Tab-separated table of C-alpha atoms in Angstrom:
chain	number	residue	atom	x	y	z
Z	1	MET	CA	-4.058	-6.146	3.138
Z	2	ARG	CA	-5.137	-8.068	6.306
Z	3	PRO	CA	-6.960	-5.878	8.927
Z	4	VAL	CA	-4.428	-4.367	11.566
Z	5	THR	CA	-4.986	-3.149	15.298
Z	6	GLU	CA	-3.722	-0.171	16.914
Z	7	LYS	CA	-1.254	-2.425	18.983
Z	8	GLU	CA	-0.003	-3.992	15.863
Z	9	ILE	CA	0.776	-0.581	14.209
Z	10	ARG	CA	2.369	0.875	17.177
Z	11	ALA	CA	4.881	-1.873	17.490
Z	12	SER	CA	5.696	-1.917	13.642
Z	13	PHE	CA	7.654	1.136	13.647
Z	14	VAL	CA	11.191	0.738	12.326
Z	15	ASN	CA	12.310	4.581	12.205
Z	16	CYS	CA	11.086	6.116	15.525
Z	17	SER	CA	11.430	5.479	19.026
Z	18	LYS	CA	8.726	3.452	20.991
Z	19	GLY	CA	7.700	6.820	22.743
Z	20	GLU	CA	7.172	8.523	19.303
Z	21	ALA	CA	5.423	5.431	18.267
Z	22	LYS	CA	3.007	5.556	21.054
Z	23	ARG	CA	2.336	8.964	20.820
Z	24	MET	CA	1.530	8.801	17.082
Z	25	ALA	CA	-1.699	9.548	15.599
Z	26	LEU	CA	-3.469	6.837	14.075
Z	27	PRO	CA	-6.438	6.966	11.605
Z	28	ARG	CA	-9.736	7.467	13.202
Z	29	ASP	CA	-11.440	5.188	10.971
Z	30	LEU	CA	-9.245	2.266	11.650
Z	31	THR	CA	-11.840	-0.399	11.763
Z	32	GLU	CA	-13.548	0.972	8.699
Z	33	GLN	CA	-10.551	0.835	6.299
Z	34	PRO	CA	-11.325	-0.889	3.057
Z	35	TRP	CA	-8.649	-3.488	3.567
Z	36	ASP	CA	-9.387	-5.876	0.941
Z	37	ASP	CA	-8.480	-3.009	-1.442
Z	38	LEU	CA	-5.088	-1.776	0.277
Z	39	ASP	CA	-1.942	-2.771	-0.152
Z	40	PHE	CA	-0.667	-0.658	2.467
Z	41	LEU	CA	-2.106	1.729	5.056
Z	42	GLY	CA	-1.235	5.063	4.781
Z	43	TRP	CA	-2.332	8.190	6.687
Z	44	ARG	CA	-1.467	11.774	7.627
Z	45	ASP	CA	-1.870	13.139	11.021
Z	46	PRO	CA	-4.635	15.514	11.298
Z	47	ALA	CA	-3.150	17.633	13.990
Z	48	ALA	CA	0.221	17.825	11.883
Z	49	PRO	CA	-0.322	17.310	8.189
Z	50	ASP	CA	3.558	17.381	7.897
Z	51	ARG	CA	3.480	13.793	9.686
Z	52	CYS	CA	2.367	10.812	7.751
Z	53	CYS	CA	2.628	6.985	8.314
Z	54	VAL	CA	2.835	4.282	6.102
Z	55	VAL	CA	2.527	0.570	7.310
Z	56	VAL	CA	2.761	-2.422	5.116
Z	57	GLU	CA	3.039	-6.238	5.702
Z	58	ARG	CA	6.025	-7.785	4.308
Z	59	GLY	CA	6.784	-11.541	4.906
Z	60	GLY	CA	4.249	-11.900	7.414
Z	61	LEU	CA	5.409	-8.873	9.596
Z	62	LEU	CA	3.821	-5.266	9.708
Z	63	THR	CA	6.347	-2.792	8.712
Z	64	GLY	CA	5.791	0.914	9.919
Z	65	VAL	CA	7.581	3.956	8.832
Z	66	ALA	CA	6.949	7.592	9.969
Z	67	LEU	CA	7.504	10.286	7.565
Z	68	ARG	CA	7.748	13.983	6.920
Z	69	SER	CA	5.892	15.971	4.237
Z	70	PRO	CA	6.004	19.817	3.580
Z	71	ALA	CA	2.753	21.279	5.318
Z	72	ARG	CA	0.263	22.592	2.658
Z	73	GLN	CA	0.063	26.343	3.185
Z	74	PRO	CA	-3.323	27.683	3.108
Z	75	GLY	CA	-3.676	30.107	0.007
Z	76	ARG	CA	-0.883	29.129	-1.398
Z	77	THR	CA	-0.668	26.533	-4.149
Z	78	ARG	CA	1.954	24.972	-6.251
Z	79	ARG	CA	2.288	25.015	-10.380
Z	80	GLY	CA	2.357	22.219	-12.271
Z	81	GLY	CA	2.227	18.642	-10.860
Z	82	GLY	CA	3.884	15.128	-10.591
Z	83	MET	CA	3.886	11.527	-10.735
Z	84	CYS	CA	3.607	9.301	-7.526
Z	85	SER	CA	6.712	7.107	-7.586
Z	86	LEU	CA	4.709	4.231	-5.940
Z	87	CYS	CA	1.583	3.719	-8.257
Z	88	LEU	CA	2.525	6.146	-10.995
Z	89	THR	CA	-0.734	8.217	-10.474
Z	90	THR	CA	-0.587	11.727	-12.030
Z	91	HIS	CA	-1.808	14.459	-9.768
Z	92	PRO	CA	-2.072	18.545	-10.256
Z	93	ALA	CA	0.034	20.643	-7.960
Z	94	ASP	CA	-0.316	19.529	-4.184
Z	95	GLY	CA	-1.419	16.084	-5.191
Z	96	VAL	CA	1.820	14.417	-5.011
Z	97	ALA	CA	4.378	15.452	-2.129
Z	98	LEU	CA	8.216	14.489	-1.178
Z	99	MET	CA	7.667	12.192	1.587
Z	100	ALA	CA	11.042	11.854	3.786
Z	101	ALA	CA	11.741	9.266	6.300
Z	102	PRO	CA	14.525	9.140	8.613
Z	103	LYS	CA	16.527	6.202	8.309
Z	104	ALA	CA	16.571	3.290	10.918
Z	105	GLY	CA	18.949	3.263	13.607
Z	106	ARG	CA	21.751	5.384	14.416
Z	107	ALA	CA	22.040	6.816	10.832
Z	108	GLY	CA	18.160	8.250	11.157
Z	109	ARG	CA	19.399	9.566	14.887
Z	110	GLU	CA	22.034	11.506	13.074
Z	111	GLY	CA	19.742	13.022	10.365
Z	112	ASP	CA	20.070	10.836	7.429
Z	113	SER	CA	16.951	10.263	5.568
Z	114	VAL	CA	15.539	8.875	2.141
Z	115	GLY	CA	12.500	10.285	0.160
Z	116	LEU	CA	10.328	9.496	-2.534
Z	117	TYR	CA	7.590	11.500	-4.265
Z	118	MET	CA	4.181	9.653	-3.380
Z	119	CYS	CA	0.406	10.588	-3.495
Z	120	ALA	CA	-0.226	13.372	-0.952
Z	121	ASP	CA	-3.253	11.505	0.372
Z	122	LEU	CA	-1.307	8.337	0.325
Z	123	ALA	CA	-4.087	6.443	-1.094
Z	124	CYS	CA	-2.088	4.844	-3.787
Z	125	SER	CA	-4.026	1.518	-3.647
Z	126	LEU	CA	-7.490	2.873	-4.253
Z	127	TYR	CA	-6.176	4.944	-7.332
Z	128	VAL	CA	-4.511	1.666	-8.624
Z	129	ARG	CA	-7.851	-0.060	-8.337
Z	130	GLY	CA	-10.325	2.907	-9.284
Z	131	ARG	CA	-11.712	3.350	-6.380
Z	132	ARG	CA	-10.743	6.986	-6.079
Z	133	LEU	CA	-9.974	9.283	-9.057
Z	134	PRO	CA	-7.260	11.912	-8.890
Z	135	ASP	CA	-8.328	15.616	-8.945
Z	136	GLY	CA	-7.272	16.783	-12.476
Z	137	GLY	CA	-4.536	13.991	-12.886
Z	138	GLY	CA	-5.202	10.592	-14.040
Z	139	ARG	CA	-3.860	7.277	-14.376
Z	140	LEU	CA	-1.706	6.038	-17.329
Z	141	GLU	CA	-3.584	3.233	-19.723
Z	142	GLU	CA	-1.307	0.352	-18.949
Z	143	SER	CA	-1.186	-3.075	-20.500
Z	144	LEU	CA	-0.609	-4.556	-16.817
Z	145	THR	CA	-3.963	-5.839	-15.128
Z	146	VAL	CA	-4.867	-3.940	-11.774
Z	147	GLU	CA	-3.195	-7.059	-9.858
Z	148	GLU	CA	0.042	-6.402	-11.485
Z	149	GLN	CA	-0.099	-2.397	-11.195
Z	150	ALA	CA	-0.873	-3.277	-7.424
Z	151	GLU	CA	2.141	-5.832	-7.104
Z	152	ARG	CA	4.342	-2.765	-8.834
Z	153	THR	CA	3.149	-0.344	-6.315
Z	154	ARG	CA	3.890	-2.911	-3.197
Z	155	THR	CA	7.196	-3.844	-4.864
Z	156	ASN	CA	8.309	0.127	-5.305
Z	157	LEU	CA	6.959	0.712	-1.440
Z	158	LEU	CA	9.335	-2.278	-0.073
Z	159	ALA	CA	12.214	-1.034	-2.483
Z	160	PHE	CA	11.962	2.539	-0.562
Z	161	LEU	CA	11.544	0.669	2.581
Z	162	ASP	CA	14.944	-1.147	1.856
Z	163	ARG	CA	16.655	1.880	1.646
Z	164	LEU	CA	15.779	3.244	5.206
Z	165	HIS	CA	18.320	0.033	6.403
Z	166	ALA	CA	20.895	0.878	3.794
């Protein structure tokens, strides 16, 4: 992914108002992101951990999506684990979360949303490339190259984004 600016990110959101996009918390370390290793930029709002965002480049244009995820409750852990639907990384307990995005336009304003299980830290690109290892989870051994796995992750994300307009 190419480096993006705050202005580009705020203008890219498709499922929230301009005012909401303007107030959205962005990553504090935006200029220090490992851009060459990212297929998309994803982050959680540190002030409101149930709010998350994803920004991806598509056809030369940025598309940003505001997401909601159940907030983690201190002292309470989930049993089991899960697999991210984007990058297919397995995680224990709270490492995977259901991310819900309001649909774009009128449908979203009326409460329609779509959801997908994703890595709770939105670091799919780093897991695929082996730059980050999941706590107690893992990556399945695959015959696909890292580039093919990264492309599958992007394809899965873009398919999710397509559902926002359906």
